[in-house]
Tab-separated table of C-alpha atoms and ligand atoms in Angstrom:
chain	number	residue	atom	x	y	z
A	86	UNK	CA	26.738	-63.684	143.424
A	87	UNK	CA	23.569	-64.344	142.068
A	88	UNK	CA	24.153	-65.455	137.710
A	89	UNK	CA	21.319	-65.552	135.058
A	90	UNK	CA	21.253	-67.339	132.283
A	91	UNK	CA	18.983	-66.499	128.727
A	92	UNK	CA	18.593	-69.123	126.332
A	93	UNK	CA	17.506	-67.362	122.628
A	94	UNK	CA	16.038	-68.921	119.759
A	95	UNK	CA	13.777	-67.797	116.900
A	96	UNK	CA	10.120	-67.838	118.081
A	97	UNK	CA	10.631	-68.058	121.693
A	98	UNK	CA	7.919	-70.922	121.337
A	99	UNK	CA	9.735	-74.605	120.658
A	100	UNK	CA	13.217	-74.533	122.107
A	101	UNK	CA	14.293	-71.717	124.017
A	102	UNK	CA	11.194	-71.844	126.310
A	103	UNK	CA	11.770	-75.370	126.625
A	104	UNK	CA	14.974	-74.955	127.916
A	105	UNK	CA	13.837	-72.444	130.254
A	106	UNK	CA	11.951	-74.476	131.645
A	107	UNK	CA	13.810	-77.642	131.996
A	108	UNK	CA	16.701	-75.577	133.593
A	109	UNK	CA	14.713	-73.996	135.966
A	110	UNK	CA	13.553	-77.047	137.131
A	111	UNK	CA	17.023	-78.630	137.411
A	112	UNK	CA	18.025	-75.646	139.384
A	113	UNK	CA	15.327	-76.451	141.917
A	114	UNK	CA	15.945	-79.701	142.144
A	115	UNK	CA	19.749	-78.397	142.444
A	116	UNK	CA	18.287	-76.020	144.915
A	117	UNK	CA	19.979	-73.176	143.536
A	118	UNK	CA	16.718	-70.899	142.851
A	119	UNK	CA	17.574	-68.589	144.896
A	120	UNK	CA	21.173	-68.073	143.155
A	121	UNK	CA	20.461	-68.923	139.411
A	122	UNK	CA	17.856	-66.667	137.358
A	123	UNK	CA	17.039	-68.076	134.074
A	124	UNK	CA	14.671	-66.517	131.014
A	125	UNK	CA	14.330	-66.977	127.365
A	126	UNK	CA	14.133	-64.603	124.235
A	127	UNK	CA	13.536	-64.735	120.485
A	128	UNK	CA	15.222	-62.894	117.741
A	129	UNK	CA	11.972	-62.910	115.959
A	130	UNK	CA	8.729	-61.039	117.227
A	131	UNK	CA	5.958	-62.948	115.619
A	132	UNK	CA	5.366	-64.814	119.169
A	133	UNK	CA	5.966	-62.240	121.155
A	134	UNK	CA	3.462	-62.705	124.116
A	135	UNK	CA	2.296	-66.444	123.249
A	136	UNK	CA	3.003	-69.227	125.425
A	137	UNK	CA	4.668	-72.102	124.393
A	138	UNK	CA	4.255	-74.168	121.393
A	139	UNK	CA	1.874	-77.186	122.250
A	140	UNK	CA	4.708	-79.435	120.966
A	141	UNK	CA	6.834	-78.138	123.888
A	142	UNK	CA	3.762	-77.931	126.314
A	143	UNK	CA	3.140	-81.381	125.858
A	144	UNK	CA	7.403	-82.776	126.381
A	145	UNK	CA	7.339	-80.732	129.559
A	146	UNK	CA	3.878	-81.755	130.628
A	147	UNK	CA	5.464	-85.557	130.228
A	148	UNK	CA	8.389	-84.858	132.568
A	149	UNK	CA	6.348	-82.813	135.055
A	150	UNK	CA	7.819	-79.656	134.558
A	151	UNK	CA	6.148	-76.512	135.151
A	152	UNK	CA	5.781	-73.518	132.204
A	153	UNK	CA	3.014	-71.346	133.929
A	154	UNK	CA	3.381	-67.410	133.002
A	155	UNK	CA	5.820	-68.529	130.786
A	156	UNK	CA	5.418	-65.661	127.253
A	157	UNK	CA	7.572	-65.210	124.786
A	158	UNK	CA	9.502	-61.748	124.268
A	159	UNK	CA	12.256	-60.107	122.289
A	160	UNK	CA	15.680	-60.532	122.656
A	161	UNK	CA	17.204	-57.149	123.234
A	162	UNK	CA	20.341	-55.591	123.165
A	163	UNK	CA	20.289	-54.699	127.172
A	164	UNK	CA	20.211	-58.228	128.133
A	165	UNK	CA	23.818	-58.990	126.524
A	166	UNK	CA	24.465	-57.129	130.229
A	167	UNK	CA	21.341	-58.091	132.380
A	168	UNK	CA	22.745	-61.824	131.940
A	169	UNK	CA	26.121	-63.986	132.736
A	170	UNK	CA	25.143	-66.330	129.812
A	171	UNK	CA	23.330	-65.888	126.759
A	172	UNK	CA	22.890	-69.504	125.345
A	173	UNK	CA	21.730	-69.617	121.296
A	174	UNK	CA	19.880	-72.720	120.393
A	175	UNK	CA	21.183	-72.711	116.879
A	176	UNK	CA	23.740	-71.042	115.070
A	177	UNK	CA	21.454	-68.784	113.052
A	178	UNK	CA	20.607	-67.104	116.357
A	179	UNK	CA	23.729	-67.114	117.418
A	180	UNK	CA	24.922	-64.252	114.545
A	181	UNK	CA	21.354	-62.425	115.099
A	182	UNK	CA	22.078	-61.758	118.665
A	183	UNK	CA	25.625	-60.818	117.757
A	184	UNK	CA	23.850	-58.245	115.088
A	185	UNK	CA	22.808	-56.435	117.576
A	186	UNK	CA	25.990	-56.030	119.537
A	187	UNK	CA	29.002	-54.850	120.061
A	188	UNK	CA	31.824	-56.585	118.428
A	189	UNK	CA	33.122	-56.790	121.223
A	190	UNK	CA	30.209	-57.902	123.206
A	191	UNK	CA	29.584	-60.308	120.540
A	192	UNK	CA	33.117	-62.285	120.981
A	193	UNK	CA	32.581	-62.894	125.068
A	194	UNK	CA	32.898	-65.787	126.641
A	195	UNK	CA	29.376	-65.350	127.714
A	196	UNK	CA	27.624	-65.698	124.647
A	197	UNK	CA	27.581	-69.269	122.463
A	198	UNK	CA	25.665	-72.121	121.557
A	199	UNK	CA	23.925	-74.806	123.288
A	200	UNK	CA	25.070	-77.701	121.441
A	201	UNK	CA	28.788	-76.417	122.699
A	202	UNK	CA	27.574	-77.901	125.481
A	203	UNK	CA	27.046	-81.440	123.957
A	204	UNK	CA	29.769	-81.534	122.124
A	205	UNK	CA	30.045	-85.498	121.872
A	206	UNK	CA	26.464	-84.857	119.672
A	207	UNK	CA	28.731	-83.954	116.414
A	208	UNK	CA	25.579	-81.133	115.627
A	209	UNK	CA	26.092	-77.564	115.392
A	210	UNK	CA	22.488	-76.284	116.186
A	211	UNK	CA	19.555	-77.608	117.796
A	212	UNK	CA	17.173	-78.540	115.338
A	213	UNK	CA	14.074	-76.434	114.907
A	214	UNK	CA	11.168	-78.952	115.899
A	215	UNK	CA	8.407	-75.647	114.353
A	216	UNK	CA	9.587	-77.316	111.301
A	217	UNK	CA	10.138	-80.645	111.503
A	218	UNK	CA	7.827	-81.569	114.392
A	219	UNK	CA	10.678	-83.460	116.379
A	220	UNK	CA	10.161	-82.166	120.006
A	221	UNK	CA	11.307	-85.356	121.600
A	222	UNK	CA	14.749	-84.900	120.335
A	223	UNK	CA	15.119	-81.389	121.392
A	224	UNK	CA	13.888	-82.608	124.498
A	225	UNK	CA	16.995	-85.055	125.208
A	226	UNK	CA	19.038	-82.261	123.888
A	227	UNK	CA	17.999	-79.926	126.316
A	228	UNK	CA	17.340	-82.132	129.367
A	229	UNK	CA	21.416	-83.062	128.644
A	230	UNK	CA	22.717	-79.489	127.771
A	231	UNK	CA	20.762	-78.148	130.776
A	232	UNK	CA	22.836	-80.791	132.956
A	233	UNK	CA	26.036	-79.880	131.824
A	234	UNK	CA	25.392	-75.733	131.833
A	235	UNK	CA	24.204	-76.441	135.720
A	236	UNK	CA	28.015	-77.920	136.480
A	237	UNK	CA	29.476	-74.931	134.251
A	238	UNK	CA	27.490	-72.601	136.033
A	239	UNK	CA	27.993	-74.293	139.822
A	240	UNK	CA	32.077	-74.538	139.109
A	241	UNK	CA	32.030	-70.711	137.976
A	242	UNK	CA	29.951	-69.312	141.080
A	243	UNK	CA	32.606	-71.431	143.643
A	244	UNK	CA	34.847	-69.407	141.673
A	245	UNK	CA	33.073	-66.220	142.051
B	390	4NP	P1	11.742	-71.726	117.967
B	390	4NP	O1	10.891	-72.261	116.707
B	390	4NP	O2	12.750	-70.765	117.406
B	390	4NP	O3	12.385	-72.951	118.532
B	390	4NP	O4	10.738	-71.094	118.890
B	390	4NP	C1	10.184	-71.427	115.829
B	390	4NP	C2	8.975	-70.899	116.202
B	390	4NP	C3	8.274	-70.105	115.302
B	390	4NP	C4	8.797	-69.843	114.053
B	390	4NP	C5	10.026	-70.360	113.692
B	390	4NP	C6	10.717	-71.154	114.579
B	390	4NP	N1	8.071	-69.037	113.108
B	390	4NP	O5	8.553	-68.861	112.005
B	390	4NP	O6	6.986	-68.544	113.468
């Protein structure tokens, strides 16, 4: 069965789109497109139909890694069941998507934080490079998380 995957962060300009992007790539290269569906949201709608932030243009344009058509939307409440995983880049967005759930729907598996991911990193949220300019970190962050959400995902669908 096919899974999809929505990473969510603020703007849906720095992070979230980058990590969009960098799994979708590592999916290919997995080539697992045809199984694994991935997207990205913001809680916050000033972006909302903007590409992504130059700062994250320019990581991906370094590694090669294609963002065409990529705009940035809403997160709404529907996708808590259009997706198998719903992956907050900080922890902020973490209780803004729950806001808009269930409480139920907001304690599933399905929904947590990327840096769960890495937890060897010893940092709660991935930090916000709008702010402090740092795309290259979130980069490594994201190239690593993406890595280790591919083998969560693989191991779950030979489950499934
Ligand atoms: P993101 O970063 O959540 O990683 O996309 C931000 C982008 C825009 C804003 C804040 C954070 N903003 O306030 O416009």
């Amino acid at each position: 069965m096919k899974k999809r995957i929505l990473f969510v962060c603020l703007g849906n300009i720095c992070r979230s789109p980058m990590a969009e992007a960098v799994m979708r790539h590592q999916v290919k290269l997995a080539q697992l497109s045809e199984q694994i569906e991935v997207d990205s949201a913001g809680t916050g709608d000033w972006h909302v139909g903007h590409p992504p932030h130059e700062g994250t243009r320019s990581q991906l344009d370094e590694h090669q890694i294609s963002y065409e058509g990529m705009q940035a939307r809403l997160v709404l409440s529907s996708d808590f069941d259009a997706f198998d995983y719903i992956v907050c880049m900080d922890t902020n967005n973490l209780r803004d998507v729950r806001s808009l759930l269930s409480e139920e729907q907001g304690g599933h598996q399905k929904l947590f934080t990327f840096m769960e991911l890495l937890p060897d990193q010893g940092i709660a949220d991935v930090p916000d490079p709008y702010y402090d300019g740092n795309f290259t970190f979130v980069y490594e962050l994201v190239e690593n998380g993406c890595k280790e959400l591919l083998k969560r995902v693989q191991a779950d669908m030979s489950l499934s």
